[in-house]
Coordinates of C-alpha atoms in Angstrom, one line a residue:
X244 CA -1.7 34.3 -0.8
X245 CA 0.7 35.1 -4.8
X246 CA -0.1 39.1 -3.7
X247 CA 1.8 38.5 -0.6
X248 CA 4.4 35.8 -2.6
X249 CA 4.9 38.5 -4.8
X250 CA 5.5 40.9 -2.3
X251 CA 8.0 39.4 -0.4
X252 CA 9.8 39.1 -3.0
X253 CA 9.6 42.5 -4.7
X254 CA 10.5 43.2 -0.9
X255 CA 14.0 41.8 -1.3
X256 CA 15.0 42.6 -4.7
X257 CA 14.6 46.3 -4.4
X258 CA 16.3 46.0 -0.6
X259 CA 19.5 44.2 -1.6
X260 CA 19.6 46.0 -5.3
X261 CA 19.4 49.8 -3.1
X262 CA 22.2 48.0 -0.4
X263 CA 24.4 47.3 -2.9
X264 CA 23.7 50.4 -4.9
X265 CA 25.3 52.5 -1.2
X266 CA 27.0 50.3 -1.2
X267 CA 29.7 49.7 -3.8
X268 CA 31.2 46.8 -5.4
X269 CA 34.2 46.1 -2.7
X270 CA 31.5 45.9 0.0
X271 CA 29.0 44.2 -2.5
X272 CA 31.3 41.1 -3.1
X273 CA 32.0 40.6 0.4
X274 CA 27.8 40.5 1.2
X275 CA 26.8 38.0 -2.1
X276 CA 30.3 35.6 -0.2
X277 CA 28.5 35.3 3.4
X278 CA 24.9 34.7 1.5
X279 CA 27.1 32.3 -0.4
X280 CA 28.6 31.1 3.1
X281 CA 24.9 31.4 5.0
X282 CA 22.6 29.5 2.0
X283 CA 25.2 26.7 1.6
X284 CA 25.5 25.6 4.7
X285 CA 21.8 26.3 5.8
X286 CA 21.6 22.8 3.0
X287 CA 23.1 20.5 5.0
X288 CA 22.7 21.8 8.4
X289 CA 19.1 21.8 8.2
X290 CA 19.0 18.2 6.6
X291 CA 21.8 17.1 9.5
X292 CA 19.3 18.9 12.2
X293 CA 15.8 17.6 10.3
X294 CA 17.5 13.9 11.2
X295 CA 18.8 14.8 14.4
X296 CA 14.7 15.2 15.0
X297 CA 13.3 12.7 13.7
X298 CA 15.4 10.4 16.4
X299 CA 14.5 12.1 18.4
X300 CA 10.9 12.4 18.6
X301 CA 11.1 8.5 17.9
X302 CA 12.9 7.9 21.1
X303 CA 10.5 10.0 21.9
X304 CA 7.8 8.8 21.5
X305 CA 8.5 5.0 22.2
X306 CA 9.4 6.3 25.7
X307 CA 6.2 7.4 25.7
X308 CA 3.8 4.7 23.9
X309 CA 6.6 2.4 23.7
X310 CA 5.2 0.7 27.4
X311 CA 1.4 0.4 26.3
X312 CA 1.1 -3.3 24.8
X313 CA -1.0 -1.8 22.4
X314 CA 1.8 0.1 20.6
X315 CA 4.6 -1.4 21.0
X316 CA 4.9 -3.5 18.0
X317 CA 5.8 -0.4 16.8
X318 CA 8.9 0.1 18.8
X319 CA 10.1 -3.1 19.2
X320 CA 11.1 -3.9 16.0
X321 CA 9.0 -5.9 14.3
X322 CA 7.8 -3.1 12.5
X323 CA 10.6 -0.9 10.3
X324 CA 7.5 2.4 12.0
X325 CA 10.3 3.6 14.0
X326 CA 13.2 4.6 11.4
X327 CA 9.2 5.2 8.6
X328 CA 8.2 8.1 10.9
X329 CA 12.5 9.5 11.8
X330 CA 12.5 9.2 7.8
X331 CA 10.2 10.9 7.1
X332 CA 10.3 14.0 10.1
X333 CA 13.7 14.1 8.9
X334 CA 11.9 14.6 4.6
X335 CA 9.6 17.4 6.2
X336 CA 10.9 19.4 8.0
X337 CA 15.0 20.0 6.7
X338 CA 13.2 22.4 3.8
X339 CA 11.7 24.5 6.6
X340 CA 14.8 24.5 8.0
X341 CA 16.9 25.6 5.1
X342 CA 15.4 28.7 5.1
X343 CA 14.9 29.3 9.1
X344 CA 18.6 28.3 9.7
X345 CA 19.3 31.1 6.7
X346 CA 18.2 34.1 8.6
X347 CA 20.1 32.8 11.7
X348 CA 23.0 32.3 9.5
X349 CA 22.6 35.6 6.8
X350 CA 22.5 37.7 11.0
X351 CA 26.0 35.9 12.3
X352 CA 27.0 36.9 9.2
X353 CA 26.8 40.0 9.3
X354 CA 29.0 41.0 12.2
X355 CA 32.2 38.6 10.2
X356 CA 31.1 41.3 6.8
X357 CA 30.9 44.3 8.9
X358 CA 34.5 43.9 10.4
X359 CA 35.4 42.7 6.4
X360 CA 34.2 46.0 5.4
X361 CA 36.7 47.5 8.6
X362 CA 39.1 46.3 7.8
X363 CA 39.4 47.0 3.6
X364 CA 37.7 50.7 4.1
X365 CA 41.2 52.0 4.5
X366 CA 42.6 50.7 1.5
X367 CA 39.4 51.5 -1.2
X368 CA 37.6 54.7 -2.0
X369 CA 34.2 53.9 -3.2
X370 CA 33.7 56.0 -6.8
X371 CA 30.4 57.1 -8.7
X372 CA 31.4 53.4 -11.3
X373 CA 31.5 51.3 -7.9
X374 CA 28.4 52.1 -6.9
X375 CA 26.6 51.2 -10.0
X376 CA 29.4 47.4 -10.4
X377 CA 27.4 46.8 -6.9
X378 CA 23.5 46.6 -8.4
X379 CA 24.1 43.9 -10.4
X380 CA 25.9 41.0 -7.0
X381 CA 23.0 43.6 -5.4
X382 CA 20.2 41.7 -8.0
X383 CA 22.6 37.5 -7.0
X384 CA 22.1 38.8 -3.3
X385 CA 19.1 38.8 -3.9
X386 CA 17.8 35.9 -6.1
X387 CA 19.8 34.0 -3.8
X388 CA 17.2 35.1 -1.3
X389 CA 14.0 35.0 -3.3
X390 CA 15.3 30.7 -3.9
X391 CA 15.8 30.0 -0.1
X392 CA 12.1 31.6 0.1
X393 CA 10.4 30.3 -2.8
X394 CA 12.1 26.5 -2.3
X395 CA 10.0 25.1 0.5
X396 CA 6.9 27.5 0.0
X397 CA 6.3 26.4 -3.4
X398 CA 7.5 22.8 -2.3
X399 CA 5.2 21.9 0.0
X400 CA 2.4 23.7 -1.9
X401 CA 3.3 21.6 -5.1
X402 CA 3.5 18.9 -3.1
X403 CA -0.8 19.9 -2.0
X404 CA -1.6 20.8 -5.2
X405 CA -0.4 17.1 -6.1
X406 CA -2.3 15.5 -3.4
X407 CA -5.7 17.6 -4.6
X408 CA -5.5 16.9 -7.2
X409 CA -5.1 13.5 -7.0
X410 CA -7.8 13.7 -4.5
X411 CA -10.2 15.1 -6.7
X412 CA -9.6 12.8 -9.3
X413 CA -11.4 9.7 -7.5
X414 CA -15.0 8.5 -7.9
X415 CA -16.4 9.1 -4.6
X416 CA -16.2 12.9 -3.6
X417 CA -16.2 12.5 0.5
X418 CA -15.6 15.8 2.7
X419 CA -12.2 15.0 2.8
X420 CA -12.2 15.5 -0.7
X421 CA -14.3 18.2 -0.7
X422 CA -12.1 20.3 1.9
X423 CA -8.5 19.4 0.2
X424 CA -11.1 20.9 -3.2
X425 CA -11.5 24.8 -1.2
X426 CA -8.4 24.7 0.2
X427 CA -6.1 23.9 -3.3
X428 CA -8.3 25.8 -5.0
X429 CA -8.3 28.7 -2.9
X430 CA -4.6 28.9 -1.9
X431 CA -2.5 26.6 -2.8
X432 CA -2.9 27.0 -6.3
X433 CA -3.0 30.8 -6.8
X434 CA 0.7 30.4 -4.7
X435 CA 2.0 28.2 -7.5
X436 CA 0.9 29.7 -10.5
X437 CA 3.0 33.2 -8.9
X438 CA 4.6 34.9 -12.1
X439 CA 8.9 34.9 -11.8
X440 CA 8.8 33.3 -9.1
X441 CA 6.9 29.5 -9.8
X442 CA 9.7 29.2 -12.7
X443 CA 12.5 30.1 -10.6
X444 CA 11.3 27.3 -7.7
X445 CA 11.1 25.2 -11.0
X446 CA 14.5 26.6 -13.1
X447 CA 16.3 25.2 -9.9
X448 CA 13.7 25.3 -6.6
X449 CA 12.8 21.7 -7.2
X450 CA 15.6 20.0 -7.2
X451 CA 16.8 22.0 -4.4
X452 CA 13.8 20.6 -2.7
X453 CA 13.9 17.9 -3.2
X454 CA 18.0 17.5 -2.3
X455 CA 16.8 18.6 1.2
X456 CA 13.0 16.2 1.1
X457 CA 15.4 13.0 -0.4
X458 CA 16.8 10.1 1.9
X459 CA 18.1 6.6 2.2
X460 CA 15.3 3.6 3.2
X461 CA 16.6 -0.2 3.0
X462 CA 19.6 1.0 1.0
X463 CA 17.3 2.4 -1.4
X464 CA 17.3 6.3 -2.2
X465 CA 13.9 7.9 -2.1
X466 CA 12.3 11.1 -2.5
X467 CA 9.7 12.7 -0.7
X468 CA 7.7 13.7 -4.0
X469 CA 7.6 9.8 -5.1
X470 CA 6.3 9.9 -1.5
X471 CA 3.6 11.7 -1.3
X472 CA 2.3 10.7 -4.8
X473 CA 1.7 6.9 -3.9
X474 CA -0.3 7.6 -0.7
X475 CA -2.1 10.1 -3.3
X476 CA -2.6 7.6 -5.8
X477 CA -3.8 4.8 -2.9
X478 CA -6.5 8.2 -0.8
X479 CA -8.3 8.3 -4.3
X480 CA -8.3 3.9 -4.0
X481 CA -9.6 4.4 -0.5
X482 CA -11.8 6.7 -1.7
X483 CA -13.5 4.5 -4.4
X484 CA -13.6 1.6 -1.8
X485 CA -15.8 4.2 0.6
X486 CA -19.7 4.6 1.1
X487 CA -20.3 1.3 -0.3
X488 CA -21.1 -2.2 1.4
X489 CA -18.5 -4.8 0.3
X490 CA -22.2 -7.0 -0.9
X491 CA -22.3 -3.9 -3.9
X492 CA -18.2 -3.7 -4.5
X493 CA -18.1 -4.2 -9.2
X494 CA -15.3 -4.0 -11.0
X495 CA -14.2 0.2 -10.2
X496 CA -13.6 -1.8 -6.4
X497 CA -12.0 -4.3 -7.5
X498 CA -9.6 -1.5 -9.5
X499 CA -8.9 0.4 -6.7
X500 CA -7.7 -3.2 -4.7
X501 CA -5.8 -3.3 -8.0
X502 CA -4.4 -0.2 -7.9
X503 CA -3.3 -0.2 -3.8
X504 CA -1.4 -3.2 -4.6
X505 CA 1.0 -2.0 -7.8
X506 CA 1.2 1.5 -5.3
X507 CA 2.4 -0.8 -2.5
X508 CA 5.0 -2.1 -4.4
X509 CA 6.3 1.0 -5.7
X510 CA 7.2 2.2 -3.2
X511 CA 10.4 0.8 -0.6
X512 CA 9.3 2.3 2.4
X513 CA 5.5 1.5 1.9
X514 CA 6.9 -2.9 0.7
X515 CA 8.6 -2.2 4.6
X516 CA 5.9 -0.8 6.3
X517 CA 3.4 -2.7 4.8
X518 CA 4.5 -6.2 4.7
X519 CA 5.7 -5.5 8.7
X520 CA 2.3 -4.6 9.1
X521 CA 0.8 -7.8 8.3
X522 CA 3.5 -10.2 9.5
X523 CA 3.0 -8.9 13.2
X524 CA -0.8 -8.4 12.2
X525 CA -1.4 -11.8 11.4
X526 CA 1.4 -14.2 14.0
X527 CA -1.0 -11.9 16.7
X528 CA -4.3 -12.5 15.7
X529 CA -3.1 -16.2 15.0
X530 CA -2.5 -16.7 17.9
X531 CA -6.0 -15.2 19.9
X532 CA -3.4 -11.8 20.0
X533 CA -4.6 -8.6 19.5
X534 CA -2.2 -5.8 17.1
X535 CA -2.3 -2.1 17.9
X536 CA -5.7 -2.8 20.2
X537 CA -8.2 -4.5 17.3
X538 CA -8.6 -8.5 17.2
X539 CA -9.4 -10.4 14.9
X540 CA -12.5 -9.2 13.5
X541 CA -15.8 -11.8 13.7
X542 CA -16.7 -12.6 10.1
X543 CA -19.0 -16.2 9.5
X544 CA -17.4 -19.5 9.7
X545 CA -16.8 -19.7 5.7
X546 CA -14.9 -16.3 5.9
X547 CA -13.8 -17.5 9.0
X548 CA -11.5 -20.4 6.6
X549 CA -10.9 -17.1 4.0
X550 CA -8.8 -15.1 7.0
X551 CA -7.7 -17.8 8.7
X552 CA -6.1 -19.2 6.1
X553 CA -4.5 -14.8 4.5
X554 CA -3.6 -15.1 8.1
X555 CA -1.3 -17.7 6.8
X556 CA 0.1 -16.4 4.2
X557 CA 0.8 -12.9 5.1
X558 CA 2.5 -14.5 8.8
X559 CA 6.0 -14.8 6.2
X560 CA 5.7 -11.3 4.4
X561 CA 8.5 -9.4 3.8
X562 CA 9.9 -7.0 1.5
X563 CA 10.7 -9.4 -1.2
X564 CA 7.2 -11.1 -1.1
X565 CA 4.7 -8.3 -0.2
X566 CA 4.2 -7.5 -4.1
X567 CA 3.3 -11.5 -5.1
X568 CA 0.6 -11.3 -1.1
X569 CA -1.1 -8.3 -2.3
X570 CA -1.4 -9.5 -6.3
X571 CA -2.9 -12.5 -5.5
X572 CA -4.7 -10.8 -3.3
X573 CA -6.6 -8.2 -5.6
X574 CA -7.0 -11.2 -7.9
X575 CA -8.9 -13.1 -5.1
X576 CA -11.3 -9.5 -4.8
X577 CA -12.0 -10.1 -8.0
X578 CA -12.8 -13.6 -7.8
X579 CA -15.3 -13.0 -4.8
X580 CA -16.8 -9.8 -6.1
X581 CA -17.4 -11.5 -9.6
X582 CA -19.3 -14.5 -8.6
X583 CA -20.6 -11.8 -5.7
X584 CA -19.5 -14.2 -3.0
X585 CA -19.2 -11.1 -0.8
X586 CA -22.9 -11.9 1.4
X587 CA -21.8 -14.9 1.9
X588 CA -18.6 -14.6 3.6
X589 CA -19.3 -12.3 5.7
X590 CA -23.1 -13.6 7.1
X591 CA -23.2 -17.5 8.9
X592 CA -26.5 -16.7 8.3
X593 CA -26.1 -16.5 3.7
X594 CA -24.1 -19.6 3.9
X595 CA -27.2 -21.3 2.2
X596 CA -27.7 -18.6 -0.8
X597 CA -23.1 -18.9 -0.7
X598 CA -23.2 -22.2 -1.8
X599 CA -25.2 -21.5 -4.0
X600 CA -23.4 -19.4 -6.4
X601 CA -20.1 -21.5 -5.8
X602 CA -22.4 -25.1 -7.4
X603 CA -23.4 -22.4 -10.0
X604 CA -20.2 -20.8 -11.1
X605 CA -16.4 -21.2 -12.7
X606 CA -15.7 -20.0 -8.8
X607 CA -13.5 -22.7 -7.7
X608 CA -12.7 -22.6 -11.9
X609 CA -11.6 -19.2 -11.8
X610 CA -9.6 -20.1 -8.1
X611 CA -7.5 -22.3 -9.4
X612 CA -6.9 -21.1 -12.3
X613 CA -4.9 -19.1 -10.2
X614 CA -3.4 -21.4 -7.6
X615 CA -1.5 -22.1 -10.3
X616 CA 0.8 -19.0 -10.8
X617 CA 0.8 -18.6 -6.9
X618 CA 2.0 -21.7 -5.3
X619 CA 2.6 -19.8 -1.7
X620 CA -0.9 -19.0 -2.4
X621 CA -1.4 -22.4 -1.6
X622 CA -3.3 -22.3 2.2
X623 CA -5.5 -19.8 0.7
X624 CA -6.3 -22.1 -2.0
X625 CA -7.0 -24.7 0.3
X626 CA -9.0 -22.5 1.9
X627 CA -11.6 -21.8 -1.3
X628 CA -11.8 -25.2 -2.1
X629 CA -12.1 -26.5 1.4
X630 CA -15.7 -23.5 1.9
X631 CA -16.1 -24.5 -2.2
X632 CA -16.6 -28.3 -1.0
X633 CA -18.9 -27.0 2.0
X634 CA -21.0 -25.1 -0.6
X635 CA -21.6 -28.2 -2.7
X636 CA -22.3 -30.6 0.2
X637 CA -24.3 -28.1 1.1
X638 CA -26.2 -28.2 -2.2
X639 CA -26.5 -32.4 -2.3
X640 CA -28.3 -32.0 0.8
X641 CA -26.0 -34.7 2.7
X642 CA -26.3 -35.1 6.6
X643 CA -24.4 -36.8 8.8
X644 CA -26.1 -40.5 8.7
X645 CA -26.1 -40.0 5.2
X646 CA -25.5 -43.9 4.6
X647 CA -29.7 -44.3 6.3
X648 CA -30.4 -40.9 4.6
X649 CA -29.0 -41.1 1.1
X650 CA -27.9 -45.1 0.7
X651 CA -29.5 -44.7 -3.1
X652 CA -27.4 -41.3 -4.2
X653 CA -23.9 -43.5 -2.9
X654 CA -25.3 -46.5 -4.1
X655 CA -24.5 -45.8 -7.3
X656 CA -21.8 -43.3 -6.7
X657 CA -20.2 -46.3 -5.2
X658 CA -20.9 -48.3 -8.3
X659 CA -19.6 -44.9 -10.1
X660 CA -16.9 -45.0 -9.2
X661 CA -16.2 -49.0 -8.8
X662 CA -16.3 -49.1 -12.6
X663 CA -13.6 -46.6 -13.2
X664 CA -11.5 -46.8 -15.8
X665 CA -7.9 -46.2 -14.7
X666 CA -5.1 -44.1 -16.5
X667 CA -1.8 -45.4 -18.9
X668 CA -0.5 -43.1 -14.9
X669 CA -2.5 -46.0 -13.0
X670 CA -4.8 -43.2 -11.6
X671 CA -8.8 -42.9 -11.9
X672 CA -9.1 -41.3 -14.1
X673 CA -11.2 -37.6 -12.6
X674 CA -13.1 -36.3 -16.0
X675 CA -14.4 -40.2 -17.1
X676 CA -16.0 -40.2 -13.3
X677 CA -17.2 -36.4 -13.3
X678 CA -19.5 -37.5 -16.3
X679 CA -19.6 -40.4 -14.5
X680 CA -21.1 -38.3 -11.1
X681 CA -23.2 -35.9 -13.8
X682 CA -25.8 -38.4 -15.2
X683 CA -26.7 -39.6 -10.7
X684 CA -26.6 -36.3 -9.9
X685 CA -29.2 -35.7 -12.4
X686 CA -30.8 -38.8 -12.2
X687 CA -31.4 -37.7 -7.9
X688 CA -32.1 -33.9 -8.5
X689 CA -29.3 -33.2 -7.6
X690 CA -28.5 -29.4 -9.5
X691 CA -24.9 -28.3 -9.4
X692 CA -22.1 -27.1 -11.8
X693 CA -19.9 -28.8 -13.8
X694 CA -17.3 -27.4 -11.7
X695 CA -18.4 -28.4 -8.4
X696 CA -19.1 -31.8 -9.7
X697 CA -15.4 -32.0 -11.4
X698 CA -13.8 -31.4 -8.0
X699 CA -16.4 -34.0 -5.6
X700 CA -14.5 -36.4 -8.2
X701 CA -11.3 -35.0 -7.6
X702 CA -12.3 -35.2 -3.5
X703 CA -13.8 -39.7 -3.7
X704 CA -11.0 -39.7 -7.1
X705 CA -8.6 -38.9 -3.8
X706 CA -9.8 -41.1 -1.4
X707 CA -9.2 -44.8 -3.3
X708 CA -6.6 -46.1 -4.8
X709 CA -7.6 -48.7 -8.2
X710 CA -6.7 -51.4 -6.3
X711 CA -7.7 -51.4 -3.4
X712 CA -11.2 -51.0 -5.8
X713 CA -11.0 -53.8 -6.8
X714 CA -11.3 -55.2 -3.6
X715 CA -13.4 -53.4 -2.1
X716 CA -18.0 -54.4 -1.9
X717 CA -20.1 -51.1 -2.6
X718 CA -20.5 -51.9 0.7
X719 CA -17.1 -50.7 1.7
X720 CA -17.7 -47.9 -0.9
X721 CA -20.2 -46.5 0.3
X722 CA -18.9 -46.4 4.2
X723 CA -15.7 -44.9 2.7
X724 CA -17.9 -41.5 0.7
X725 CA -19.6 -41.0 4.1
X726 CA -16.6 -41.3 5.8
X727 CA -15.0 -38.8 2.7
X728 CA -17.7 -36.5 3.0
X729 CA -18.6 -35.8 6.3
X730 CA -14.4 -34.3 6.5
X731 CA -15.1 -31.2 4.1
X732 CA -10.7 -30.4 5.3
X733 CA -9.9 -30.6 1.0
X734 CA -6.1 -29.2 2.1
X735 CA -4.6 -32.5 1.3
X736 CA -6.0 -33.0 -1.8
X737 CA -4.2 -29.4 -3.0
X738 CA -1.1 -31.7 -4.2
X739 CA -3.9 -34.0 -6.7
X740 CA -6.7 -31.5 -7.6
X741 CA -7.2 -30.3 -10.9
X742 CA -8.4 -26.8 -12.6
X743 CA -11.6 -27.7 -12.8
X744 CA -13.8 -26.0 -15.0

C-alpha cells in the first residue's frame, strides 16, 4: 500500500513539474492560481455538502424508521440521536468529499485557465528562462495536489490506527480485535509509515483533516479524532467485560466499568446521547414498555429491587448529572463485585447465599459511606439497604408468625429496646442498642455481622420514640417489632440510618 501511495505522489510531482516546465512561468502561475482556488473552494464546499448529506440521511432514516414504535424514540426528540447521526456523517464524509471536489473543480477551472492563456498569449512570448522558472511553480502545484491527496487518505488510516492500537491493548482478545490487528498490520501501518508523505500529513494535512472533521455539538466544539479516541477506550473496556460471567468479575472488570464511566464524561456527544438513552429507557421500562424493542431484563427479586431503583434515578438523567450517575454506578458495581453479590442479585435461587454474604461482610457499611457523597442516589441506597434487610431477616430466620415461633427472641429484643439509653438529642442510642442486640443474637445462636446488627438496631429504633417506650409493655413492643420485621421496605429510614460499620 505504501508503494501505491508513493507512486501516486510521484506521478503528481513529476507530471506537474513537467507541465510547468513546458508551459513556462506565465502559464504555470495561472495554473497555480486555479489550483489554489480549487483547493480552498473544495475545502469549504466539502464541509457544507457533508452537513447537507448528514441532514438528508437523518430525514431518510426518520421517514423509513420513524413509524416503527421500536425506533420512534430515536427520532421523537427523546434522544438527540438525529443530531448525532447528522454530525457523525458530516465528520466522516467531509475529507473524501474534499478530494473528490478538488478533482472536479480542477477539471472545471482548467477551462478558465485555457481562456486566460489564450487572452495573454499575444502579449508575451515564453523565453528559455521562463520555462525553468515554471519548475518551482510546478513543484508548489504538485505539493498542493499531494496535500489534498494525503489529507483524507492518511487522516482515515490514522484514525483506524489509533483504534487498532487501543483494541490491541485490551486484556481480552476477541475475533473483532484479531481482525482489526491483522488489517492494521497488513495495510494501515505501512501506509502511515510511508516516507515523505507521512511528514507532509503531520506538518499540514492533520490540521486540514481536523478542520474537515470538526463541528459543533450542543454549542461545544468536537473533533472526530477525539470521539474515536474515546470510543476506542470504551471498546477496550467492553472487551474486558465480555466473555466472562458476571459472577466471575473481579478488579479488572471493576476498572473497566469505571473507565467507561470516565470516558463518557470526556465526550460531550456521548454525554448527551448516554443521558438521553438512560432517561428514555428508564421511563419506558418503569412504565412496563419496551425500549427499542427491548423489554426490561428479568432478574431475581433482590436484583429487580436494585434495578428498579437505578431506573428511578436514571429516569432523571441529564447531560449535567450523567457523570455523577455513572460514577455512582461504577462505585456500586465495585462494591457488589468486592462482596461477591452478583450471584444473589442475578438468580432468585441464590437469595440465601447472598443473605449469608451480606451478613458476613461490610457491604452495608460500604453502601452507606458511598451514599453520603451521592445524595441524588437515595433511591438506589434505599433499595440496597432493603436488599440488605431482607438478607438479615433471612439470616435471623424470622417467619411471619414471629410472635409464636420467636417469642423469646422478640421478648429479649423488646427488653433491650425498653432499657436502651436516650441521647442528649432525645433519640434512642443506636450504638448502645447495637451492642445489646448483639448479645441477644449471640445467645440465640444467630450469626450476623456487626454491620447487619446495627442495621437492625437502626430499623427498630426508628420505629419507636423514647416517650412511646415508657408507655408500652413488653408485649406491646413485641407486637410492634413483629410488625416492623414483617415490613422490610426501609426506604423511609434513609434519613436516620447512620454509617453501618
